[in-house]
Tab-separated table of C-alpha atoms in Angstrom:
chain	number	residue	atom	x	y	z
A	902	UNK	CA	0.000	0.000	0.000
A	903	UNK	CA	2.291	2.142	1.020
A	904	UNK	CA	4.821	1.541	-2.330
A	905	UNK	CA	2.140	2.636	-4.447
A	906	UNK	CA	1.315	6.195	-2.607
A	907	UNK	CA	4.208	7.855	-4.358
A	908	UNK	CA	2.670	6.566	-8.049
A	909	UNK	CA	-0.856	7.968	-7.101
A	910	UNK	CA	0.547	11.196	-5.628
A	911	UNK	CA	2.980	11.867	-9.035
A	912	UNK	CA	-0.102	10.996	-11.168
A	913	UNK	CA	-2.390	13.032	-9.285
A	914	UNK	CA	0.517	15.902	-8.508
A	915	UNK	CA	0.785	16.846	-11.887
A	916	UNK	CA	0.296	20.662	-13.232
A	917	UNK	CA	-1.876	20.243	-15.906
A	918	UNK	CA	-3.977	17.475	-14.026
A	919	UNK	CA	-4.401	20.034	-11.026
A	920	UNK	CA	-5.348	23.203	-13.399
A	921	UNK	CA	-8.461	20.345	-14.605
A	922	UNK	CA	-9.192	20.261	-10.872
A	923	UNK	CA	-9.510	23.427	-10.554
A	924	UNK	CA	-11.556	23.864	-13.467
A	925	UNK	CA	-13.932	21.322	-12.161
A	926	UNK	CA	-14.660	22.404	-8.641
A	927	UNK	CA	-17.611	24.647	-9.743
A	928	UNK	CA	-19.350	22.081	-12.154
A	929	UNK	CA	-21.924	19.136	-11.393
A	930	UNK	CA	-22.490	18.804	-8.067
A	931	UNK	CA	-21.954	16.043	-6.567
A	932	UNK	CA	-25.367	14.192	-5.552
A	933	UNK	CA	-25.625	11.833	-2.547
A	934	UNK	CA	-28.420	8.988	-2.639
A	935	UNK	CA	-31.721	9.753	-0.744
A	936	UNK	CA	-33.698	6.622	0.616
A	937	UNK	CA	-36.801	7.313	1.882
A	938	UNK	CA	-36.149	10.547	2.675
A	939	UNK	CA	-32.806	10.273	4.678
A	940	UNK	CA	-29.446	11.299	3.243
A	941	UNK	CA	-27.061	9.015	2.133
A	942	UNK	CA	-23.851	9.640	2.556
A	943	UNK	CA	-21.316	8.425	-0.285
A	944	UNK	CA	-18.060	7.395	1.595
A	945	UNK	CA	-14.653	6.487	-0.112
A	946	UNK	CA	-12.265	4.833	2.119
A	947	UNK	CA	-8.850	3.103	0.684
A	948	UNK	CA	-7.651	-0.401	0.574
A	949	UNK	CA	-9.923	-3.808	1.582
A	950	UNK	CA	-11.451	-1.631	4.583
A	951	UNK	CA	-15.074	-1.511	3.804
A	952	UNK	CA	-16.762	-4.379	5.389
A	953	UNK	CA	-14.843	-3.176	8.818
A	954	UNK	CA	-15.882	0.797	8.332
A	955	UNK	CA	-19.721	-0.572	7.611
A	956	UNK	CA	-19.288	-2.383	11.067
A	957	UNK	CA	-18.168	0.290	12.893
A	958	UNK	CA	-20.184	3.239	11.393
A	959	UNK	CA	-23.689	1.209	12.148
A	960	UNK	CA	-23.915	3.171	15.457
A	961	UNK	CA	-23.996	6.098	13.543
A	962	UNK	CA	-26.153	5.269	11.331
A	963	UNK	CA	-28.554	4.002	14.204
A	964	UNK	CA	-27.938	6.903	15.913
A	965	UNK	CA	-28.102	9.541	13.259
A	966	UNK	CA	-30.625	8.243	10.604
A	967	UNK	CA	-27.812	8.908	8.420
A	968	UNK	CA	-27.247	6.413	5.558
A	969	UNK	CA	-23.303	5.218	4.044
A	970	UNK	CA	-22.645	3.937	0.641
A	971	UNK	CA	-19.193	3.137	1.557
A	972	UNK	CA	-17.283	2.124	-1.559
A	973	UNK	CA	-13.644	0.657	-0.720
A	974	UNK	CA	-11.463	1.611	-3.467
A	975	UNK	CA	-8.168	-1.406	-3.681
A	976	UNK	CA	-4.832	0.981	-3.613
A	977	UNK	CA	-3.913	0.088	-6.944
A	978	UNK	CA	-7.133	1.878	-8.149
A	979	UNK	CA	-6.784	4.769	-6.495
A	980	UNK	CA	-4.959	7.316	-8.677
A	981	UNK	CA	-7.907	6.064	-11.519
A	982	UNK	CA	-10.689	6.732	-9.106
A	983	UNK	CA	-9.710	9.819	-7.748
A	984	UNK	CA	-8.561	11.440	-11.087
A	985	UNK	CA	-11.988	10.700	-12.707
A	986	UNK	CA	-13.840	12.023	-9.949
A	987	UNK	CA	-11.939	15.096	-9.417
A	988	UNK	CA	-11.535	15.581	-13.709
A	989	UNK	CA	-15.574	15.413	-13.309
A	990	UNK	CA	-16.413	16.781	-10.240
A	991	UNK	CA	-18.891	14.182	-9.266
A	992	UNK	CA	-16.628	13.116	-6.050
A	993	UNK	CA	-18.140	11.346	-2.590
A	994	UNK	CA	-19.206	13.262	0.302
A	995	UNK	CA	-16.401	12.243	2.488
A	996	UNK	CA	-13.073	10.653	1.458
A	997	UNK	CA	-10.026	8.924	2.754
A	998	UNK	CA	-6.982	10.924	1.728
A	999	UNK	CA	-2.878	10.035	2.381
A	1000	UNK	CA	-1.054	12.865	4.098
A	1001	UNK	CA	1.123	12.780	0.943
A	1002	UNK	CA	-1.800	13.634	-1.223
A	1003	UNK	CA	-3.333	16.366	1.073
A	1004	UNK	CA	-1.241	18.839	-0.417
A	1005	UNK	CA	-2.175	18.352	-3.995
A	1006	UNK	CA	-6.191	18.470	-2.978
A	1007	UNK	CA	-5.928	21.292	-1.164
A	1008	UNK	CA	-3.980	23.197	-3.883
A	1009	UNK	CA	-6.495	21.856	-6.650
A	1010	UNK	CA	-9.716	23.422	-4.597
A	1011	UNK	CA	-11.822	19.887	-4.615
A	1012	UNK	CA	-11.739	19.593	-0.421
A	1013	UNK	CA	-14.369	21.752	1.368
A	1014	UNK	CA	-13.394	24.058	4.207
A	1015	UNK	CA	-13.867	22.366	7.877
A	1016	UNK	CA	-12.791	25.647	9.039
A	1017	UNK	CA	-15.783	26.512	11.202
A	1018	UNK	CA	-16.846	22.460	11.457
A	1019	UNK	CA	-13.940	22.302	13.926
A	1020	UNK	CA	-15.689	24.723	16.184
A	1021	UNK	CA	-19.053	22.984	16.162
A	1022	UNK	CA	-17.978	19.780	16.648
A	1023	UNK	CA	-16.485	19.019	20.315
A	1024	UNK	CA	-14.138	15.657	18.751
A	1025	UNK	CA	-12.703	17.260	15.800
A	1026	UNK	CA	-10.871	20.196	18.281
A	1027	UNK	CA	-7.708	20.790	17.203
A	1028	UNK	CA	-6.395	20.105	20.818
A	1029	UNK	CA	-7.084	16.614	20.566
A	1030	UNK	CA	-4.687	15.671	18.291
A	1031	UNK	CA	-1.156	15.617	18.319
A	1032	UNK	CA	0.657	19.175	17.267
A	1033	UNK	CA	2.285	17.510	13.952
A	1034	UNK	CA	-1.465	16.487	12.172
A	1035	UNK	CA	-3.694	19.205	14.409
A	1036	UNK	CA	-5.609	20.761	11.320
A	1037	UNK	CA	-4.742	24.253	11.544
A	1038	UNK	CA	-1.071	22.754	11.270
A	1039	UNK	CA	-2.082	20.800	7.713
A	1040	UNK	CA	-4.241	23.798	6.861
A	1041	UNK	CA	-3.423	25.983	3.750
A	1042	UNK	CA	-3.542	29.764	3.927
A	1043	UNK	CA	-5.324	29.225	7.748
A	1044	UNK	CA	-7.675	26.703	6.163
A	1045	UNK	CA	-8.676	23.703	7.990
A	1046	UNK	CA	-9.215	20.880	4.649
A	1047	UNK	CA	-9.483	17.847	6.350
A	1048	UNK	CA	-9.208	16.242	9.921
A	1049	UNK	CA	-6.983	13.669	11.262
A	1050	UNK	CA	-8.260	9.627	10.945
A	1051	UNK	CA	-5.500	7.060	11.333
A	1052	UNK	CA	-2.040	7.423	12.045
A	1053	UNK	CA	1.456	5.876	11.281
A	1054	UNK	CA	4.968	6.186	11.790
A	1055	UNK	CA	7.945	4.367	11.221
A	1056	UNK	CA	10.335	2.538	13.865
A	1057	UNK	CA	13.092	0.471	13.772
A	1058	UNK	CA	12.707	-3.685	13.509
A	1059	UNK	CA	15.163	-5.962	14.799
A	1060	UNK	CA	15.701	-9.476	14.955
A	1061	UNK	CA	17.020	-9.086	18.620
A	1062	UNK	CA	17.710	-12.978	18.531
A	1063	UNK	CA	20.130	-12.331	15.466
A	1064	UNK	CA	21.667	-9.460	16.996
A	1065	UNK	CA	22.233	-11.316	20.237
A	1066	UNK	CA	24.413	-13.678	18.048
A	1067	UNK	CA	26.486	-11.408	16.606
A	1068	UNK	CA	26.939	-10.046	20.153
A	1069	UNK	CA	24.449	-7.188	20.330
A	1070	UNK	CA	22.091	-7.255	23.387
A	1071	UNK	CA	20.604	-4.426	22.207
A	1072	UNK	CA	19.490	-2.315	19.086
A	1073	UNK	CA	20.870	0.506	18.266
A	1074	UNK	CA	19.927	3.789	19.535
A	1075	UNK	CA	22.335	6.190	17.721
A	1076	UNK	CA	23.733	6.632	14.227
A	1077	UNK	CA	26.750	5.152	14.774
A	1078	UNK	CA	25.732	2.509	16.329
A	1079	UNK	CA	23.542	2.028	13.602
A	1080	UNK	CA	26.062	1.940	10.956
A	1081	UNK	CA	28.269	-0.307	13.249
A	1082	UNK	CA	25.649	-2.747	13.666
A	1083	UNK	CA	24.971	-3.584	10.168
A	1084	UNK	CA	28.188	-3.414	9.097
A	1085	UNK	CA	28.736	-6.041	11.837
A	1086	UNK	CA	25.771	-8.077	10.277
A	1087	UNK	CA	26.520	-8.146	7.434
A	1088	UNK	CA	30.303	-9.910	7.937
A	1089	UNK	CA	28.087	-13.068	8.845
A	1090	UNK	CA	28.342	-14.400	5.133
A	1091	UNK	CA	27.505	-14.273	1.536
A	1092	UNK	CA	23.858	-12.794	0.864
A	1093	UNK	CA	23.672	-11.241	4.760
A	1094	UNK	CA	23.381	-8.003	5.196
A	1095	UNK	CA	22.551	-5.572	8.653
A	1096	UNK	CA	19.794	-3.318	7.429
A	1097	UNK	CA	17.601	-2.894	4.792
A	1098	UNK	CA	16.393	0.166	2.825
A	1099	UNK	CA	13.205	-0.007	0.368
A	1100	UNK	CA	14.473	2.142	-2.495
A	1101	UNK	CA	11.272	3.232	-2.927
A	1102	UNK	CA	10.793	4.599	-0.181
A	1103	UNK	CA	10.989	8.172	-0.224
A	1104	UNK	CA	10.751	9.499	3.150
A	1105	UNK	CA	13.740	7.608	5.134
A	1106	UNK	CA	15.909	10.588	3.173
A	1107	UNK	CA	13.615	12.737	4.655
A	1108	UNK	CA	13.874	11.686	8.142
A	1109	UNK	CA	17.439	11.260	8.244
A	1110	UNK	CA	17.593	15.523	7.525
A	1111	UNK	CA	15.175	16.128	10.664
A	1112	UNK	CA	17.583	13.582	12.502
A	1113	UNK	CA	20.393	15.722	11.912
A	1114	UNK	CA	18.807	19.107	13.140
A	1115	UNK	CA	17.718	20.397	9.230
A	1116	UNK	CA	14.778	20.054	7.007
A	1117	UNK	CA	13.984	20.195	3.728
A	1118	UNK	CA	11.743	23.585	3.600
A	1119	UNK	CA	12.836	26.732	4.214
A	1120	UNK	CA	11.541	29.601	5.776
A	1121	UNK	CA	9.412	31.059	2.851
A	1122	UNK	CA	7.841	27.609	3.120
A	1123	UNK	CA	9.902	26.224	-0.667
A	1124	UNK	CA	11.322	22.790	-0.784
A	1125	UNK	CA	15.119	23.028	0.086
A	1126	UNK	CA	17.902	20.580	0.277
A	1127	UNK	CA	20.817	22.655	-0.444
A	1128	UNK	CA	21.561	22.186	3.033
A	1129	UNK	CA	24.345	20.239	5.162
A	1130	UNK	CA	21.752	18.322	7.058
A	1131	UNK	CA	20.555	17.018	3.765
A	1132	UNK	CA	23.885	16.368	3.135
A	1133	UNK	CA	24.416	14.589	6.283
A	1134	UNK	CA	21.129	12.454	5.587
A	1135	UNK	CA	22.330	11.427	2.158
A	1136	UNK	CA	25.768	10.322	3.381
A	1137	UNK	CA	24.322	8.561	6.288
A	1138	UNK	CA	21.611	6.741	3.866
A	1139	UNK	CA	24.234	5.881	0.713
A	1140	UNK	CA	26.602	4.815	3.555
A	1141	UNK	CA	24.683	1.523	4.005
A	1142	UNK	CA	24.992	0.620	0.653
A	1143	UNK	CA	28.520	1.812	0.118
A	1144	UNK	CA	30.145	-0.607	2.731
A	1145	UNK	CA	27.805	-3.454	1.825
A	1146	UNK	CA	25.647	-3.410	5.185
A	1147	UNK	CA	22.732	-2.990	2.726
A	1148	UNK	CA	21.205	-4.816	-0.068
A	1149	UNK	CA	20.683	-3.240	-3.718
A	1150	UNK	CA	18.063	-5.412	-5.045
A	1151	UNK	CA	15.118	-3.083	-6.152
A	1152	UNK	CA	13.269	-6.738	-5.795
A	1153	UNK	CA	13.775	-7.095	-1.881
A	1154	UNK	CA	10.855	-8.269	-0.199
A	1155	UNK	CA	11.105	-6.642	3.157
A	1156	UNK	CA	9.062	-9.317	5.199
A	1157	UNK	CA	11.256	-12.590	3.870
A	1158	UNK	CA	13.963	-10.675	4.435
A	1159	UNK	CA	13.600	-10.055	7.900
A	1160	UNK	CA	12.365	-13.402	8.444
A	1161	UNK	CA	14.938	-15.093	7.010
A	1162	UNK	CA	17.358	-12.879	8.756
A	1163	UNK	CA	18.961	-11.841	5.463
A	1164	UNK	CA	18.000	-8.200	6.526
A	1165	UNK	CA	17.176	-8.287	10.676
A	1166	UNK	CA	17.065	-4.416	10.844
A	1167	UNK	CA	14.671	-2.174	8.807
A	1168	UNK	CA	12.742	0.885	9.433
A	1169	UNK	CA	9.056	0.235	8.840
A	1170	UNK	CA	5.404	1.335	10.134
A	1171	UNK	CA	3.371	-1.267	12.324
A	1172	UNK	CA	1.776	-3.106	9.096
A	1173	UNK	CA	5.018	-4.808	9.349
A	1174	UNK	CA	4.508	-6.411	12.161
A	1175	UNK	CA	1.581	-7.940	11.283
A	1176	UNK	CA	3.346	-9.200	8.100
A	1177	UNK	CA	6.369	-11.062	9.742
A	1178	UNK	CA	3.438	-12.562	12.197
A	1179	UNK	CA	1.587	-13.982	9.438
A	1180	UNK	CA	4.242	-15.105	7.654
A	1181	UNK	CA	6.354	-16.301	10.396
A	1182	UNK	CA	4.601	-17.196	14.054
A	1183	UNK	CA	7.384	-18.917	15.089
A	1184	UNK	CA	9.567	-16.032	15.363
A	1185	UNK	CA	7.413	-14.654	18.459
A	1186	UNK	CA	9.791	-13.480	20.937
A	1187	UNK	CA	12.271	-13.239	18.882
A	1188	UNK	CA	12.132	-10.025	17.303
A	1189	UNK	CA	10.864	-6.729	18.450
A	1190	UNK	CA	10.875	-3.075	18.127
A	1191	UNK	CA	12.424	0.641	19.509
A	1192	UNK	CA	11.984	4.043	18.501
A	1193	UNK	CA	14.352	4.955	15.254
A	1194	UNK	CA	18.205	5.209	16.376
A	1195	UNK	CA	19.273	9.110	16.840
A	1196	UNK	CA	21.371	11.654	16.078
A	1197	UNK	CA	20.316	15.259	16.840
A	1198	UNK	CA	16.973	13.789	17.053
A	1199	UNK	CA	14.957	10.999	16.547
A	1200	UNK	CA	12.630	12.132	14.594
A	1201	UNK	CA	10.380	9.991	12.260
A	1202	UNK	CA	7.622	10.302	9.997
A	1203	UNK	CA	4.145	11.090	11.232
A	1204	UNK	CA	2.099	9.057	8.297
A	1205	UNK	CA	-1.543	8.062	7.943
A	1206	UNK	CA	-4.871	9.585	6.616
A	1207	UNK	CA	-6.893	12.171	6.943
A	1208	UNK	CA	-10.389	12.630	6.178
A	1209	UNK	CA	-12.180	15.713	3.813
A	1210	UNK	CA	-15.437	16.353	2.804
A	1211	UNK	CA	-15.639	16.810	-1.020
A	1212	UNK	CA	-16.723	20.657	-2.154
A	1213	UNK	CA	-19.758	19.966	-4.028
A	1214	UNK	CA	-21.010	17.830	-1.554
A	1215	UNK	CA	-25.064	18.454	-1.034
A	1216	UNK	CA	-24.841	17.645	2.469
A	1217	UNK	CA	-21.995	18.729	4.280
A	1218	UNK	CA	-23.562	19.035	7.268
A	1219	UNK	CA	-24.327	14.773	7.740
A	1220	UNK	CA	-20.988	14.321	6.121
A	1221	UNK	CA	-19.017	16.362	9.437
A	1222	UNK	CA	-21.499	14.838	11.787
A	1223	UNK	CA	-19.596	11.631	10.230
A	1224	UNK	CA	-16.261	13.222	10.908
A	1225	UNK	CA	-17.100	13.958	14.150
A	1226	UNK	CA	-18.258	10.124	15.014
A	1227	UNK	CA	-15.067	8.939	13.265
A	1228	UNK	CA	-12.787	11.190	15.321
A	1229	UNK	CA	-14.042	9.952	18.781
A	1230	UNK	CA	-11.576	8.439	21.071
A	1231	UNK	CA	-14.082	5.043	21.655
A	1232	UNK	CA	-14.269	4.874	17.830
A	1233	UNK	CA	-10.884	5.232	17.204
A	1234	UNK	CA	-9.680	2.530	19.407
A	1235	UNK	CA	-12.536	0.347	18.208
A	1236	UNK	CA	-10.744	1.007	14.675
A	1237	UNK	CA	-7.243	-0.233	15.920
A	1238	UNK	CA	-8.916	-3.023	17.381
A	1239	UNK	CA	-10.542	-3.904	13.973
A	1240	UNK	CA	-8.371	-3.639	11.475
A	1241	UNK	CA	-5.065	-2.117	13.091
A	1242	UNK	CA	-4.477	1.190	12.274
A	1243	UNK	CA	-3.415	3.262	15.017
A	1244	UNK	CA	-5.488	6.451	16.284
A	1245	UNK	CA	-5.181	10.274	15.824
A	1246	UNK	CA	-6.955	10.967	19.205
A	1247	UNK	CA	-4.542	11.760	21.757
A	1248	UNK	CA	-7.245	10.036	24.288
A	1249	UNK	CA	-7.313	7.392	22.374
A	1250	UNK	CA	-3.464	7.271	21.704
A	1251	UNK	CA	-2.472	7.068	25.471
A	1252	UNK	CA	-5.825	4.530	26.064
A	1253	UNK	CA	-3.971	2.020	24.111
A	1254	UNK	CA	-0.153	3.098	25.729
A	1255	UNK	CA	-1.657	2.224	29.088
A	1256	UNK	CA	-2.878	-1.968	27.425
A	1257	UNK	CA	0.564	-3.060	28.410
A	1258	UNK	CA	1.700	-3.810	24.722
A	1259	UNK	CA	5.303	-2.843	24.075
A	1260	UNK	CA	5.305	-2.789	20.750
A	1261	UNK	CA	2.180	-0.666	20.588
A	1262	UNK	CA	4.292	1.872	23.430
A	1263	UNK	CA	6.553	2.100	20.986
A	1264	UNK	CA	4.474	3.527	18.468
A	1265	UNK	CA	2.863	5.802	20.624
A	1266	UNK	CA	5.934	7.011	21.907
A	1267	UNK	CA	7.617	7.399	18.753
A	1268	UNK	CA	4.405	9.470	17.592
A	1269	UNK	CA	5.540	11.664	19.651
A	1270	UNK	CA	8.713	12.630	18.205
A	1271	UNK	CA	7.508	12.656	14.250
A	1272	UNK	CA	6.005	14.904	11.717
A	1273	UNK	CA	4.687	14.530	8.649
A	1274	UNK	CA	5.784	15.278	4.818
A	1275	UNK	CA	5.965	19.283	3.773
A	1276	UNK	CA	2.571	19.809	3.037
A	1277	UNK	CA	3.567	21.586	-0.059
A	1278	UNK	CA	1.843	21.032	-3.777
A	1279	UNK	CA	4.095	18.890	-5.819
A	1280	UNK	CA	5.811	17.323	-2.915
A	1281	UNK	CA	5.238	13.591	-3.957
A	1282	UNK	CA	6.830	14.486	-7.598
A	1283	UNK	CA	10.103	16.171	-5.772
A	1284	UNK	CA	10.413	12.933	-2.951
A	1285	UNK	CA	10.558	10.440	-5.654
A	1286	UNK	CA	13.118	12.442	-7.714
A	1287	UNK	CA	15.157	12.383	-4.502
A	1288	UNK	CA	14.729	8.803	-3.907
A	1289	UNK	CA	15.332	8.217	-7.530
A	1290	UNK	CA	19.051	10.174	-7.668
A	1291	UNK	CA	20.050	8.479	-4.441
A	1292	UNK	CA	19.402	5.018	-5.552
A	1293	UNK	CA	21.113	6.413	-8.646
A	1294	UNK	CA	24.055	6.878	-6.534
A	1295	UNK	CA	23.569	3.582	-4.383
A	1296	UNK	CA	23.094	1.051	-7.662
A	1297	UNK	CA	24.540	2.245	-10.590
A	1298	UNK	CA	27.501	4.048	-9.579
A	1299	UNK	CA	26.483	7.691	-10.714
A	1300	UNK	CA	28.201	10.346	-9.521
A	1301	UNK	CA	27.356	11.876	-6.303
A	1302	UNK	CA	27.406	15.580	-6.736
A	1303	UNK	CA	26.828	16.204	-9.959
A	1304	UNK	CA	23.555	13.468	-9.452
A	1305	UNK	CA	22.258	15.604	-6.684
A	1306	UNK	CA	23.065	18.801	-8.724
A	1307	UNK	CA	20.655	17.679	-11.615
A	1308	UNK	CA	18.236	16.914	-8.606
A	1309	UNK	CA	18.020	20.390	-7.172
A	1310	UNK	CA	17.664	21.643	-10.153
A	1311	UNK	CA	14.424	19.262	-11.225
A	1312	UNK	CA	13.128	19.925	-7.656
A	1313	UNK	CA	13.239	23.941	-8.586
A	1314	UNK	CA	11.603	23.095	-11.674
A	1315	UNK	CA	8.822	21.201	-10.551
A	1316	UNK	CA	7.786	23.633	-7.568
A	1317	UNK	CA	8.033	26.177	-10.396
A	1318	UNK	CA	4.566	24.654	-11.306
A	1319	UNK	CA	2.509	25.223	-8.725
């Protein structure tokens, strides 16, 4: 799911796609279904979540007298779905959108303003979120777009039963000891390595610059990384590759590679570990995993989805008392308990912190110390030709400088776009 975010985002990111956006926002409306009378609200939520969402929306439904056509759309049909309905303007009433994509709907014009919904409804406050998605703090120009749903962030996995082995009681909390480590790991034979990046994955860059004190927008709010903590994040990422601690497959299957124990180190979100418990029950107890390894910071990625109520919607004022049912603490963690996405609700964060689950403490706790992706137009097209030039650098051999060189310079053209 998470691989194919940065296709959808490019698709959807691009200039002349947004301009028909735009264009669209003040044609058909879009029309919910009436049944008998009531409203029905169409809902778009992402992936093979339906049949849990119609569960858990059924109170509000009792409740409210408010209907759902809830239509799950499978990830790999997203960028289709959503560029047909915003190229036609005949959207849902409420939709599931990434954090990486927020910035491109809120620069096309399709989301509606929740600006004053966040004062009439007591759950969506901004207060009860944490600081990095509150929705002043995703808003554009002081506009509130959407409100936090489900959250994610990325820690670091270890086979601690591998690591023991090689002499490591303990993962590593630092960058050196991170590089140290999986070079160490990797010296256990032919097709080992320590750690293992997805070069796909277009945020670990990212992460590594708010690790070393930087970021990658400037003051004036433009996409920078003409900057030595950039600098520092790129040597610290190619490093991995450059003294073999890291494999550069663009095949590797992150999930048999931990399991194997080919890779027992990777930075991942908690989908993960339901992946390496499906496909491997046997390793219980013998793996775990800590907040991501520091060096100014620890900072990691605050990730997840948000949800926005589509412009032309006819009734905007069902579709928030839906936001406002979704965003309840009780509702939250009976979301987590369904299908295993982690809350927004700070309530409902530190509800499941206090279940005695160490692994879930350590996403809670690393929540605390993340934030998400610029929220700039266009980001999604500049992250991938960032990840693109690294693994450049990391697989073929190109040249370092004069790589990154030809990537500032594509980064400055693309946010010339927008």
């Amino acid at each position: 799911m998470r691989r194919l975010l940065g296709t959808t985002t490019a698709a959807l990111s691009s200039a002349a796609l947004v301009l028909t956006m735009a264009a669209c926002t003040g044609g058909d409306t879009a029309e919910a279904v009436e049944d008998g009378g009531s409203a029905t609200l169409k809902v778009w939520v992402m992936g093979d979540a339906g049949p849990a969402f119609t569960d858990l929306t059924a109170a509000f439904t009792e409740d409210t007298g408010i209907k759902l056509q809830v239509d799950a759309i499978p990830w790999e049909n997203v960028n289709d779905k959503l560029t047909t309905a915003v190229a036609s303007g005949d959207g849902p009433d409420v939709v599931q959108i990434g954090l990486s994509l927020l910035p491109t709907f809120a620069d096309a014009g399709v989301l509606a303003d929740l600006t004053d919904v966040l004062g009439e409804h007591p759950a969506l406050a901004p207060s009860n979120f944490p600081d990095a998605v509150a929705p002043e703090n995703l808003s554009t120009d002081g506009v509130a777009l959407s409100v936090p749903w489900v959250s994610d962030t990325r820690v670091l996995f270890y086979r601690s039963d591998i690591l023991a082995e090689a002499g490591h009681d303990a993962a590593p909390t630092t960058w050196d000891d991170m590089r140290s480590v999986a070079k160490d790991l990797a010296q256990r034979g032919e097709g080992q390595f320590g750690y293992y990046i997805p070069l796909w994955d277009n945020t670990l860059p990212v992460q590594y610059t708010w690790q070393a004190g930087g970021d990658v927008v400037d003051a004036e709010g433009a996409v920078d990384f003409r900057s030595p903590e950039f600098a520092a994040a790129a040597d610290h990422w190619l490093g991995f590759f450059e003294d073999g601690s890291a494999p550069t497959a663009t095949d590797w299957d992150q999930t048999q590679g931990f399991v194997s124990g080919a890779t027992p180190m990777v930075v991942s979100g908690p989908y993960l570990a339901k992946a390496i418990r499906d496909a491997a029950p046997e390793l219980d107890g013998s793996w775990s995993v800590t907040t991501l390894p520091a060096d100014q910071t620890g900072t990691s990625l605050f990730a997840g989805s948000n949800l926005g109520i589509w412009k032309t919607s006819e009734h905007p004022d069902e579709a928030a008392q839906l936001l406002d049912f979704l965003a309840q603490p009780d509702n939250q963690i009976a979301w987590y308990d369904a299908v295993g996405e982690l809350p927004t609700s700070s309530a409902a964060l530190t509800e499941l912190a206090g279940r005695g689950d160490e692994q879930l403490s350590v996403y809670v706790e690393q929540l605390d110390d993340a934030q998400t992706v610029p929220m700039v137009p266009g980001w999604d097209l500049v992250a991938n030709e960032m990840a693109s030039a690294l693994t450049a650098i990391a697989t073929t051999g190109a040249d370092k400088q004069s790589t990154l060189d030809a990537f500032y310079a594509k980064a400055d053209e693309i946010q010339s776009n927008y």
